[in-house]
């Protein structure tokens, strides 16, 4: 009994609450930037993949297939060790800032492939007649994509995009591979402290709850938005 | 021949307006051929549509009527021949094509209203984005058009909230908003419940009276007799017979047309 209580000792967890909050703040900054950037990358990819220009279609297909089938850890290592360290392609003289942006870029590039695929499946739900009507009133291809097709495609895939973003938020933990110190990095360093001998399980529970605080609202929000924005046909 | 009912003048292509290039025919289809893979869908099609004329295209399913309509505004590319609209051939692709295509209005069997936009936004989108008109002017004109087709009170609704007949009338208003020189109707009433067919045909008859140049694929004989100057019978990718409506329905020249008419008349 004594031992069991020891295992659930939340003392060390709250002793280092500041560090943990700091870690989560770093996670949120990474996730927020990656959400915006992956949405942009995904939209461009989806546009490429339905474009009438064969070269763009090919670029889109190759990109999606490469990024979707490469482990995220590898993508992030490539960004941090490969591009940042070895090739010295840095964003800033401050190493941490540079690692942050490489983590954002790697995570967005990876997530963008999934966003692009979701959107493309959304485009497939838009009846062909919508594009024909758009062309018949004189809209160009890019106008009809921007004003008619993509807005309807987005609305059709809000719920699946929610899942993509929840996965992305959890994937931020892999940014440890990009030398970016988010919550998983902090957690790992805390676990190694002698004072945490009895507090590891509470630490894991606390971090898991922290992630749910981020992901559950994301899920509820996307579900609510999907219903609200649904296109009636 | 303009029978004004006090409504706004909907037509730009009817009489000799400033925009028309001359007095020649508005649409000239010459030796047009079209394949879908092995399938020869349009075989040496020739067709002339004069200004202010209403041409009804009739014929069995699969005969190439839709493909002909779609070729006229290049939704479908053709393999050979030429199609002139107001004396000009539409360019193959690109921005110039998009702009000129707006001169040819198209009304589809399945309405194809933009599902995520209100009726008013459906009608103003083209004028604002393609014709680069101001929003206020576009909305004013759109409301006049919606009033003319009898659904001004539906302007703020979404397409799915309207009946089929109302949606098709909105689609006609959307086309008219571009001030097209000619309008193509591809079976505009085939997807409608019977009680809604007349409200759409009435709008089309009004357009015809006002001098709009129209190509209408339809099997509605009443409309053809009342509004059309010419009936074109198409089968197996060919124009089999061209005739006046009265002659065609009472005394068709070709056996193929007689056979087709006996089928649609007796069912
Ligand atoms: N996009 C397409 N691809 C292949 N075949 C087509 C396509 N559109 C139409 N067809 C074929 O072309 C022929 C003519 O079709 P269509 O013009 O729609 O005839 P209609 O409107 O007179 O019924 C039909 O045999 C049809 O199956
Ligand atoms: Mg057809």
XYZ file of N, CA, C and O in Angstrom, chain A residues 7-146:
560
model
N 4.134 5.417 -5.658
C 4.087 5.464 -7.123
C 3.201 6.604 -7.616
O 3.389 7.122 -8.707
N 2.211 6.959 -6.829
C 1.293 8.017 -7.250
C 1.589 9.333 -6.541
O 0.694 10.139 -6.297
N 2.842 9.553 -6.230
C 3.247 10.767 -5.528
C 3.316 11.928 -6.525
O 4.229 11.995 -7.358
N 2.327 12.840 -6.489
C 2.307 13.961 -7.431
C 3.173 15.137 -6.977
O 3.229 16.159 -7.646
N 3.859 14.963 -5.818
C 4.707 16.034 -5.289
C 5.706 16.547 -6.304
O 5.686 17.736 -6.683
N 6.602 15.692 -6.800
C 7.624 16.158 -7.754
C 7.017 16.807 -8.991
O 7.532 17.775 -9.528
N 5.854 16.266 -9.436
C 5.184 16.811 -10.616
C 4.860 18.295 -10.400
O 5.171 19.149 -11.244
N 4.252 18.587 -9.221
C 3.882 19.985 -8.988
C 5.092 20.842 -8.642
O 5.095 22.044 -8.898
N 6.160 20.196 -8.081
C 7.393 20.952 -7.823
C 7.955 21.518 -9.130
O 8.560 22.582 -9.164
N 7.791 20.763 -10.213
C 8.359 21.181 -11.497
C 7.288 21.654 -12.469
O 7.460 21.596 -13.681
N 6.176 22.128 -11.911
C 5.045 22.511 -12.752
C 5.436 23.592 -13.774
O 4.983 23.565 -14.923
N 6.305 24.521 -13.334
C 6.740 25.588 -14.245
C 7.419 25.027 -15.486
O 7.132 25.435 -16.617
N 8.338 24.105 -15.248
C 9.044 23.482 -16.371
C 8.055 22.801 -17.313
O 8.175 22.875 -18.539
N 7.069 22.138 -16.714
C 6.096 21.404 -17.533
C 5.242 22.377 -18.350
O 5.024 22.180 -19.554
N 4.819 23.457 -17.707
C 4.046 24.460 -18.443
C 4.876 25.062 -19.574
O 4.384 25.275 -20.685
N 6.118 25.304 -19.276
C 7.024 25.838 -20.291
C 7.109 24.881 -21.481
O 7.065 25.286 -22.647
N 7.213 23.591 -21.159
C 7.266 22.569 -22.211
C 6.001 22.573 -23.044
O 6.049 22.529 -24.278
N 4.861 22.685 -22.369
C 3.604 22.699 -23.118
C 3.463 23.954 -23.968
O 2.936 23.913 -25.076
N 3.962 25.053 -23.430
C 3.910 26.293 -24.204
C 4.722 26.132 -25.492
O 4.276 26.533 -26.571
N 5.868 25.496 -25.378
C 6.687 25.242 -26.571
C 5.945 24.335 -27.540
O 5.979 24.522 -28.764
N 5.226 23.348 -27.009
C 4.432 22.450 -27.845
C 3.334 23.225 -28.579
O 3.115 23.029 -29.778
N 2.659 24.099 -27.829
C 1.565 24.865 -28.435
C 2.093 25.770 -29.548
O 1.497 25.871 -30.621
N 3.246 26.396 -29.307
C 3.806 27.276 -30.338
C 4.151 26.501 -31.600
O 3.941 26.963 -32.723
N 4.669 25.298 -31.386
C 5.016 24.451 -32.529
C 3.742 24.012 -33.271
O 3.651 24.105 -34.502
N 2.746 23.550 -32.502
C 1.520 23.033 -33.117
C 0.767 24.131 -33.862
O 0.258 23.906 -34.964
N 0.707 25.321 -33.262
C -0.051 26.400 -33.884
C 0.580 26.807 -35.215
O -0.111 26.937 -36.233
N 1.903 26.977 -35.212
C 2.575 27.355 -36.458
C 2.434 26.254 -37.499
O 2.183 26.521 -38.682
N 2.555 24.997 -37.043
C 2.455 23.881 -37.985
C 1.038 23.759 -38.539
O 0.854 23.370 -39.696
N 0.035 24.101 -37.732
C -1.352 24.019 -38.209
C -1.556 24.974 -39.386
O -2.077 24.592 -40.433
N -1.107 26.211 -39.206
C -1.279 27.209 -40.264
C -0.500 26.804 -41.513
O -1.033 26.762 -42.628
N 0.765 26.466 -41.315
C 1.624 26.178 -42.465
C 1.195 24.896 -43.188
O 1.209 24.835 -44.425
N 0.780 23.876 -42.427
C 0.393 22.632 -43.090
C -0.914 22.814 -43.866
O -1.126 22.165 -44.893
N -1.771 23.719 -43.389
C -2.996 24.011 -44.116
C -2.661 24.659 -45.471
O -3.247 24.326 -46.499
N -1.695 25.553 -45.442
C -1.282 26.217 -46.690
C -0.640 25.194 -47.632
O -1.006 25.093 -48.807
N 0.293 24.418 -47.095
C 0.974 23.416 -47.927
C -0.048 22.423 -48.492
O -0.029 22.092 -49.679
N -0.966 21.972 -47.634
C -1.966 21.000 -48.078
C -2.862 21.544 -49.176
O -3.190 20.838 -50.131
N -3.247 22.824 -49.049
C -4.112 23.429 -50.063
C -3.383 23.526 -51.400
O -3.940 23.203 -52.456
N -2.124 23.952 -51.342
C -1.340 24.049 -52.573
C -1.178 22.658 -53.199
O -1.351 22.483 -54.415
N -0.904 21.657 -52.358
C -0.742 20.288 -52.876
C -2.016 19.786 -53.541
O -1.971 19.213 -54.632
N -3.160 20.033 -52.882
C -4.430 19.577 -53.453
C -4.677 20.265 -54.792
O -5.112 19.634 -55.753
N -4.364 21.571 -54.851
C -4.542 22.309 -56.101
C -3.637 21.722 -57.189
O -4.061 21.534 -58.321
N -2.383 21.414 -56.812
C -1.459 20.784 -57.766
C -2.053 19.484 -58.306
O -2.009 19.200 -59.484
N -2.618 18.700 -57.390
C -3.035 17.352 -57.774
C -4.274 17.329 -58.658
O -4.542 16.329 -59.307
N -5.041 18.426 -58.691
C -6.184 18.462 -59.614
C -5.932 19.426 -60.770
O -6.809 19.669 -61.585
N -4.724 19.973 -60.830
C -4.429 20.970 -61.860
C -4.393 20.344 -63.249
O -4.103 19.163 -63.408
N -4.713 21.142 -64.279
C -4.648 20.608 -65.641
C -3.209 20.502 -66.157
O -2.991 19.961 -67.239
N -2.243 21.003 -65.382
C -0.857 20.976 -65.850
C -0.156 19.711 -65.332
O -0.007 19.534 -64.122
N 0.257 18.818 -66.240
C 0.802 17.519 -65.823
C 2.003 17.635 -64.871
O 2.115 16.842 -63.939
N 2.884 18.610 -65.104
C 4.072 18.743 -64.253
C 3.666 18.997 -62.797
O 4.205 18.390 -61.862
N 2.695 19.886 -62.608
C 2.244 20.180 -61.249
C 1.613 18.944 -60.608
O 1.845 18.660 -59.436
N 0.812 18.233 -61.414
C 0.198 17.010 -60.873
C 1.274 16.042 -60.406
O 1.166 15.450 -59.333
N 2.333 15.897 -61.224
C 3.406 14.960 -60.887
C 4.125 15.403 -59.622
O 4.388 14.595 -58.717
N 4.414 16.699 -59.524
C 5.081 17.217 -58.323
C 4.237 16.905 -57.083
O 4.739 16.403 -56.072
N 2.950 17.165 -57.182
C 2.047 16.909 -56.064
C 2.049 15.439 -55.663
O 2.124 15.104 -54.482
N 1.977 14.566 -56.651
C 1.919 13.133 -56.372
C 3.210 12.653 -55.711
O 3.174 11.927 -54.709
N 4.337 13.072 -56.267
C 5.626 12.634 -55.710
C 5.760 13.143 -54.271
O 6.115 12.389 -53.359
N 5.462 14.407 -54.067
C 5.584 14.991 -52.725
C 4.759 14.203 -51.715
O 5.256 13.775 -50.677
N 3.476 14.012 -52.034
C 2.582 13.326 -51.089
C 3.098 11.918 -50.797
O 3.162 11.483 -49.647
N 3.497 11.205 -51.857
C 3.907 9.823 -51.628
C 5.211 9.723 -50.851
O 5.383 8.813 -50.040
N 6.129 10.647 -51.070
C 7.387 10.613 -50.322
C 7.146 10.964 -48.857
O 7.518 10.225 -47.948
N 6.485 12.095 -48.617
C 6.333 12.561 -47.234
C 5.420 11.656 -46.410
O 5.665 11.424 -45.234
N 4.355 11.136 -47.060
C 3.419 10.313 -46.308
C 4.033 8.990 -45.903
O 3.623 8.358 -44.944
N 5.034 8.547 -46.667
C 5.598 7.222 -46.422
C 6.961 7.268 -45.757
O 7.652 6.264 -45.683
N 7.358 8.447 -45.277
C 8.606 8.564 -44.532
C 8.254 8.768 -43.060
O 7.379 9.561 -42.753
N 8.950 8.041 -42.150
C 8.668 8.274 -40.731
C 8.953 9.729 -40.362
O 9.944 10.299 -40.823
N 8.088 10.299 -39.531
C 8.241 11.699 -39.148
C 9.601 11.960 -38.476
O 10.232 12.989 -38.704
N 10.029 10.990 -37.658
C 11.333 11.150 -36.990
C 12.431 11.414 -38.020
O 13.301 12.263 -37.817
N 12.352 10.673 -39.112
C 13.373 10.811 -40.152
C 13.278 12.186 -40.814
O 14.292 12.833 -41.087
N 12.053 12.626 -41.057
C 11.854 13.949 -41.667
C 12.465 15.016 -40.771
O 13.185 15.915 -41.231
N 12.205 14.904 -39.466
C 12.683 15.925 -38.541
C 14.198 15.856 -38.357
O 14.877 16.887 -38.260
N 14.738 14.624 -38.337
C 16.197 14.485 -38.247
C 16.860 15.097 -39.473
O 17.883 15.774 -39.391
N 16.235 14.846 -40.620
C 16.748 15.417 -41.860
C 16.793 16.934 -41.755
O 17.766 17.575 -42.163
N 15.743 17.521 -41.191
C 15.683 18.970 -41.056
C 16.740 19.486 -40.081
O 17.480 20.418 -40.389
N 16.805 18.884 -38.898
C 17.704 19.425 -37.870
C 19.152 19.028 -38.118
O 20.024 19.888 -38.272
N 19.414 17.715 -38.191
C 20.800 17.280 -38.368
C 21.288 17.523 -39.782
O 22.390 18.017 -40.007
N 20.443 17.171 -40.744
C 20.861 17.265 -42.139
C 20.965 18.698 -42.622
O 22.036 19.172 -43.006
N 19.830 19.411 -42.597
C 19.803 20.733 -43.215
C 20.382 21.800 -42.295
O 21.177 22.639 -42.706
N 19.993 21.769 -41.021
C 20.431 22.815 -40.099
C 21.911 22.643 -39.726
O 22.729 23.542 -39.914
N 22.259 21.457 -39.234
C 23.615 21.254 -38.718
C 24.637 21.016 -39.829
O 25.610 21.745 -39.969
N 24.364 19.995 -40.662
C 25.370 19.605 -41.651
C 25.496 20.622 -42.777
O 26.584 21.041 -43.148
N 24.343 21.037 -43.317
C 24.400 21.983 -44.433
C 24.372 23.445 -43.970
O 24.448 24.360 -44.782
N 24.239 23.620 -42.645
C 24.263 24.962 -42.056
C 23.207 25.897 -42.646
O 23.427 27.093 -42.805
N 22.052 25.309 -43.015
C 20.942 26.156 -43.472
C 20.147 26.569 -42.241
O 19.196 25.905 -41.838
N 20.553 27.670 -41.621
C 19.895 28.052 -40.372
C 18.946 29.221 -40.602
O 19.129 30.018 -41.521
N 17.919 29.297 -39.751
C 16.951 30.389 -39.833
C 17.419 31.598 -39.041
O 16.958 32.701 -39.252
N 18.310 31.347 -38.083
C 18.672 32.406 -37.151
C 19.997 32.024 -36.501
O 20.378 30.847 -36.460
N 20.720 33.043 -36.004
C 21.989 32.728 -35.343
C 21.726 32.053 -33.994
O 22.580 31.338 -33.471
N 20.523 32.264 -33.473
C 20.161 31.593 -32.236
C 19.751 30.149 -32.549
O 18.793 29.914 -33.281
N 20.495 29.203 -32.004
C 20.298 27.789 -32.347
C 18.868 27.344 -32.040
O 18.242 26.659 -32.851
N 18.338 27.780 -30.892
C 17.003 27.316 -30.518
C 15.935 27.829 -31.472
O 15.012 27.106 -31.845
N 16.061 29.095 -31.892
C 15.109 29.656 -32.850
C 15.178 28.874 -34.163
O 14.166 28.544 -34.774
N 16.395 28.587 -34.573
C 16.573 27.868 -35.816
C 15.965 26.462 -35.743
O 15.264 26.031 -36.651
N 16.212 25.781 -34.627
C 15.632 24.442 -34.458
C 14.108 24.506 -34.443
O 13.431 23.630 -34.969
N 13.589 25.584 -33.816
C 12.134 25.742 -33.765
C 11.567 25.799 -35.178
O 10.639 25.072 -35.526
N 12.155 26.642 -36.015
C 11.602 26.789 -37.358
C 11.772 25.545 -38.200
O 10.919 25.210 -39.017
N 12.899 24.833 -37.971
C 13.052 23.566 -38.705
C 12.019 22.543 -38.240
O 11.487 21.767 -39.038
N 11.715 22.545 -36.939
C 10.679 21.640 -36.433
C 9.329 22.002 -37.047
O 8.574 21.123 -37.484
N 9.023 23.313 -37.113
C 7.766 23.766 -37.719
C 7.703 23.310 -39.180
O 6.707 22.740 -39.644
N 8.810 23.535 -39.886
C 8.842 23.214 -41.305
C 8.708 21.705 -41.543
O 7.942 21.265 -42.409
N 9.455 20.931 -40.767
C 9.412 19.471 -40.927
C 8.026 18.934 -40.614
O 7.444 18.163 -41.396
N 7.467 19.372 -39.493
C 6.148 18.887 -39.085
C 5.075 19.340 -40.076
O 4.163 18.581 -40.414
N 5.189 20.575 -40.575
C 4.200 21.088 -41.535
C 4.316 20.375 -42.870
O 3.307 20.051 -43.489
N 5.551 20.171 -43.297
C 5.755 19.492 -44.573
C 5.149 18.102 -44.534
O 4.502 17.654 -45.491
N 5.354 17.425 -43.401
C 4.824 16.074 -43.219
C 3.300 16.105 -43.115
O 2.594 15.418 -43.852
N 2.773 16.950 -42.226
C 1.323 17.023 -42.027
C 0.622 17.544 -43.279
O -0.494 17.118 -43.600
N 1.289 18.453 -44.009
C 0.714 19.015 -45.230
C 0.340 17.934 -46.228
O -0.669 18.052 -46.932
N 1.134 16.864 -46.286
C 0.827 15.772 -47.210
C -0.519 15.139 -46.849
O -1.310 14.792 -47.730
N -0.774 14.997 -45.531
C -2.047 14.410 -45.096
C -3.205 15.381 -45.319
O -4.294 14.979 -45.723
N -2.958 16.661 -45.047
C -3.984 17.677 -45.293
C -4.348 17.675 -46.784
O -5.523 17.691 -47.160
N -3.307 17.627 -47.631
C -3.529 17.633 -49.076
C -4.370 16.446 -49.521
O -5.284 16.596 -50.338
N -4.097 15.278 -48.959
C -4.867 14.098 -49.339
C -6.313 14.204 -48.861
O -7.242 13.819 -49.564
N -6.511 14.728 -47.641
C -7.880 14.921 -47.144
C -8.646 15.849 -48.075
O -9.774 15.576 -48.473
N -7.981 16.964 -48.414
C -8.633 17.952 -49.270
C -8.969 17.379 -50.628
O -10.012 17.670 -51.209
N -8.044 16.555 -51.138
C -8.300 15.979 -52.448
C -9.532 15.068 -52.390
O -10.347 15.050 -53.305
N -9.668 14.319 -51.302
C -10.861 13.486 -51.194
C -12.093 14.385 -51.055
O -13.171 14.033 -51.515
N -11.910 15.554 -50.431
C -13.016 16.514 -50.347
C -13.387 17.039 -51.721
O -14.567 17.193 -52.043
N -12.390 17.298 -52.548
C -12.653 17.784 -53.910
C -13.475 16.747 -54.669
O -14.374 17.078 -55.432
N -13.179 15.466 -54.414
C -13.918 14.408 -55.104
C -15.389 14.352 -54.704
O -16.187 13.768 -55.427
N -15.739 14.949 -53.542
C -17.150 14.932 -53.158
C -17.925 16.067 -53.821
O -19.146 16.099 -53.747
N -17.227 17.017 -54.439
C -17.919 18.141 -55.075
C -18.378 17.699 -56.474
O -17.552 17.305 -57.287
N -19.691 17.737 -56.738
C -20.180 17.249 -58.032
C -19.520 17.984 -59.203
O -19.239 19.189 -59.125
N -19.274 17.241 -60.267
C -18.638 17.789 -61.463
C -19.388 19.008 -62.003
O -18.789 19.947 -62.521
N -20.707 18.990 -61.854
C -21.533 20.085 -62.368
C -21.161 21.436 -61.772
O -21.358 22.472 -62.411
N -20.630 21.448 -60.537
C -20.239 22.716 -59.913
C -19.117 23.376 -60.708
O -19.140 24.581 -60.964
N -18.130 22.577 -61.104
C -17.012 23.125 -61.873
C -17.472 23.540 -63.267
O -17.033 24.560 -63.799
N -18.381 22.758 -63.849
C -18.869 23.088 -65.193
C -19.653 24.392 -65.178
O -19.490 25.228 -66.066
N -20.498 24.546 -64.151
C -21.260 25.788 -64.055
C -20.297 26.960 -63.863
O -20.488 28.031 -64.441
N -19.263 26.750 -63.053
C -18.288 27.821 -62.818
C -17.604 28.207 -64.123
O -17.457 29.388 -64.443
N -17.208 27.198 -64.906
C -16.562 27.502 -66.184
C -17.542 28.181 -67.128
O -17.171 29.083 -67.879
N -18.807 27.744 -67.088
C -19.751 28.280 -68.069
C -20.069 29.756 -67.815
O -20.480 30.451 -68.730
N -19.893 30.249 -66.578
C -20.109 31.687 -66.398
C -18.810 32.464 -66.591
O -18.760 33.665 -66.346
N -17.761 31.774 -67.015
C -16.546 32.486 -67.404
C -15.453 32.531 -66.352
O -14.465 33.232 -66.525
N -15.618 31.796 -65.249
C -14.528 31.760 -64.265
C -13.355 30.964 -64.851
O -13.554 29.981 -65.555
N -12.129 31.396 -64.535
C -10.963 30.639 -64.972
C -10.799 29.426 -64.064
O -11.475 29.310 -63.041
N -9.863 28.545 -64.425
C -9.644 27.351 -63.605
C -9.312 27.738 -62.165
O -9.873 27.201 -61.218
N -8.406 28.697 -62.005
C -7.986 29.024 -60.641
C -9.102 29.729 -59.878
O -9.276 29.514 -58.677
N -9.898 30.544 -60.569
C -11.044 31.160 -59.894
C -12.049 30.106 -59.443
O -12.556 30.167 -58.328
N -12.332 29.152 -60.302
C -13.350 28.178 -59.922
C -12.818 27.274 -58.809
O -13.573 26.853 -57.932
N -11.509 27.023 -58.804
C -10.926 26.245 -57.708
C -11.054 27.014 -56.389
O -11.477 26.482 -55.369
N -10.687 28.299 -56.424
C -10.677 29.102 -55.196
C -12.074 29.435 -54.696
O -12.322 29.442 -53.492
